[in-house]
Amino acid sequence: MISRPALALLLAGSTILAACGDSAAEQEAERTEDAIEAQAAADAAEAAPEEEILGMTEAQLLEADLVDADGNELGDIALVERNAMRTVTGLLVELEGDRYVTLRLRDVSPRPDGDEVDVQTTLSSGQLAKLPDADIDPTSDTMTGAGSM
């Protein structure tokens, strides 16, 4: 996990860089994305290298695309969500338009794609669109999505 002071420093730095002409909404979206990426990197570094989620390491998951049954890209895996006991509870996924939702592990599976492995969801793009936005607080120690259907 990333500490609050480190996260605050990261956010301050990204705020200065983002202030170069972007609107307030764009700056906030950039800060949120930076915080998610920092949390994901910290979690991946903290995870045991041999730990597997869906048969993949956390680092592999963070490189994976979210795809449908036909292999069409639906989004990107942004963060592996964990509870206070560090048990994996879901995946925070970035959909089109910088929108974040949480998927339960039962709604996804690994899908080989050449030398890489993507994450395939059983949910349609319409079902993904109906999921609630993840509740992201870039100033907290951990990030948790709102959950899925």
Protein backbone atom coordinates (compact mmCIF):
# COMPACT_ATOMS: atom_id res chain seq x y z
CA MET A 1 0.00 0.00 0.00
CA ILE A 2 1.09 3.52 -0.61
CA SER A 3 1.21 5.82 2.42
CA ARG A 4 -0.87 8.97 2.66
CA PRO A 5 2.18 11.28 2.68
CA ALA A 6 3.60 9.61 -0.43
CA LEU A 7 0.22 9.75 -2.14
CA ALA A 8 -0.17 13.42 -1.17
CA LEU A 9 3.26 14.19 -2.65
CA LEU A 10 2.35 12.34 -5.84
CA LEU A 11 -0.93 14.23 -6.10
CA ALA A 12 0.77 17.58 -5.51
CA GLY A 13 3.28 16.87 -8.26
CA SER A 14 0.62 15.75 -10.70
CA THR A 15 -1.46 18.83 -9.85
CA ILE A 16 1.40 21.14 -10.80
CA LEU A 17 1.95 19.32 -14.07
CA ALA A 18 -1.75 19.06 -14.84
CA ALA A 19 -2.34 22.76 -14.23
CA CYS A 20 -0.84 23.60 -17.60
CA GLY A 21 -4.09 24.59 -19.32
CA ASP A 22 -6.40 21.69 -18.40
CA SER A 23 -9.87 22.29 -17.01
CA ALA A 24 -10.60 21.52 -13.36
CA ALA A 25 -12.42 18.32 -14.35
CA GLU A 26 -9.48 17.20 -16.49
CA GLN A 27 -7.06 17.96 -13.67
CA GLU A 28 -9.18 15.96 -11.20
CA ALA A 29 -9.39 13.02 -13.64
CA GLU A 30 -5.62 13.13 -14.05
CA ARG A 31 -5.05 13.18 -10.28
CA THR A 32 -7.40 10.21 -9.85
CA GLU A 33 -5.67 8.24 -12.59
CA ASP A 34 -2.23 9.05 -11.13
CA ALA A 35 -3.36 7.90 -7.68
CA ILE A 36 -4.77 4.64 -9.05
CA GLU A 37 -1.57 3.94 -10.97
CA ALA A 38 0.55 4.67 -7.89
CA GLN A 39 -1.61 2.38 -5.73
CA ALA A 40 -1.47 -0.38 -8.36
CA ALA A 41 2.33 -0.12 -8.61
CA ALA A 42 2.70 -0.20 -4.83
CA ASP A 43 0.37 -3.19 -4.51
CA ALA A 44 2.15 -5.08 -7.29
CA ALA A 45 5.53 -4.45 -5.66
CA GLU A 46 4.15 -5.62 -2.31
CA ALA A 47 2.49 -8.77 -3.70
CA ALA A 48 4.39 -12.03 -3.56
CA PRO A 49 5.85 -12.73 -7.03
CA GLU A 50 4.42 -16.23 -7.03
CA GLU A 51 0.92 -15.11 -6.00
CA GLU A 52 -1.49 -15.76 -8.80
CA ILE A 53 -4.88 -14.23 -9.45
CA LEU A 54 -6.79 -15.91 -12.27
CA GLY A 55 -3.57 -17.78 -13.01
CA MET A 56 -1.68 -14.51 -13.54
CA THR A 57 0.65 -12.44 -11.39
CA GLU A 58 -0.57 -9.03 -10.30
CA ALA A 59 1.91 -7.38 -12.67
CA GLN A 60 0.52 -9.43 -15.59
CA LEU A 61 -3.03 -8.48 -14.63
CA LEU A 62 -2.14 -4.80 -14.67
CA GLU A 63 -0.83 -5.18 -18.22
CA ALA A 64 -3.94 -7.04 -19.40
CA ASP A 65 -6.83 -5.67 -21.41
CA LEU A 66 -10.43 -6.40 -20.49
CA VAL A 67 -12.08 -8.07 -23.48
CA ASP A 68 -15.42 -9.62 -24.39
CA ALA A 69 -15.97 -13.18 -25.64
CA ASP A 70 -14.99 -12.10 -29.17
CA GLY A 71 -11.73 -10.53 -28.00
CA ASN A 72 -12.95 -6.94 -28.44
CA GLU A 73 -11.25 -4.58 -26.00
CA LEU A 74 -13.62 -3.12 -23.41
CA GLY A 75 -11.17 -1.49 -21.00
CA ASP A 76 -7.96 -1.79 -19.01
CA ILE A 77 -7.26 -3.41 -15.65
CA ALA A 78 -6.27 -0.48 -13.43
CA LEU A 79 -5.98 -2.04 -9.97
CA VAL A 80 -6.34 -5.34 -8.14
CA GLU A 81 -8.68 -4.56 -5.25
CA ARG A 82 -7.99 -6.10 -1.86
CA ASN A 83 -9.69 -5.94 1.50
CA ALA A 84 -7.97 -5.11 4.80
CA MET A 85 -6.76 -8.72 5.06
CA ARG A 86 -5.12 -8.35 1.59
CA THR A 87 -7.54 -10.84 0.03
CA VAL A 88 -8.33 -10.04 -3.60
CA THR A 89 -11.91 -8.81 -3.86
CA GLY A 90 -12.14 -7.66 -7.47
CA LEU A 91 -10.59 -5.72 -10.30
CA LEU A 92 -10.87 -1.98 -10.81
CA VAL A 93 -11.31 -1.49 -14.54
CA GLU A 94 -10.99 1.70 -16.57
CA LEU A 95 -13.64 1.84 -19.28
CA GLU A 96 -13.92 4.30 -22.15
CA GLY A 97 -14.20 7.91 -21.04
CA ASP A 98 -11.99 7.56 -17.93
CA ARG A 99 -14.82 5.74 -16.13
CA TYR A 100 -13.89 3.23 -13.43
CA VAL A 101 -15.96 0.22 -12.31
CA THR A 102 -15.27 -2.82 -10.17
CA LEU A 103 -15.62 -6.35 -11.52
CA ARG A 104 -15.95 -9.39 -9.31
CA LEU A 105 -13.51 -12.22 -9.99
CA ARG A 106 -16.41 -14.54 -10.85
CA ASP A 107 -17.21 -12.27 -13.80
CA VAL A 108 -13.78 -12.62 -15.41
CA SER A 109 -11.37 -15.27 -16.63
CA PRO A 110 -7.95 -15.33 -18.33
CA ARG A 111 -7.94 -15.33 -22.15
CA PRO A 112 -4.67 -16.14 -23.97
CA ASP A 113 -3.84 -13.70 -26.76
CA GLY A 114 -0.62 -14.72 -28.47
CA ASP A 115 2.26 -14.10 -26.07
CA GLU A 116 0.01 -12.16 -23.69
CA VAL A 117 -3.02 -12.97 -21.58
CA ASP A 118 -6.07 -10.72 -21.48
CA VAL A 119 -8.94 -10.79 -19.01
CA GLN A 120 -12.27 -11.80 -20.50
CA THR A 121 -15.52 -10.76 -18.87
CA THR A 122 -18.85 -12.55 -19.00
CA LEU A 123 -20.56 -9.14 -18.90
CA SER A 124 -21.65 -7.41 -22.10
CA SER A 125 -20.66 -3.84 -22.88
CA GLY A 126 -24.25 -2.88 -22.00
CA GLN A 127 -23.97 -4.55 -18.59
CA LEU A 128 -20.63 -2.84 -17.99
CA ALA A 129 -22.22 0.52 -18.83
CA LYS A 130 -24.89 -0.10 -16.17
CA LEU A 131 -22.37 -0.82 -13.40
CA PRO A 132 -22.05 1.90 -10.78
CA ASP A 133 -19.00 4.11 -10.93
CA ALA A 134 -16.28 3.00 -8.55
CA ASP A 135 -16.03 5.10 -5.42
CA ILE A 136 -12.46 6.33 -5.68
CA ASP A 137 -10.86 8.52 -3.05
CA PRO A 138 -7.33 9.38 -4.23
CA THR A 139 -6.44 10.63 -0.74
CA SER A 140 -7.14 7.34 1.06
CA ASP A 141 -4.61 4.62 1.83
CA THR A 142 -6.46 2.10 -0.32
CA MET A 143 -8.88 2.30 -3.20
CA THR A 144 -12.07 0.33 -3.42
CA GLY A 145 -14.64 0.26 -6.14
CA ALA A 146 -18.37 0.33 -5.63
CA GLY A 147 -18.84 -3.28 -6.69
CA SER A 148 -20.58 -4.87 -9.61
CA MET A 149 -24.05 -6.16 -10.34
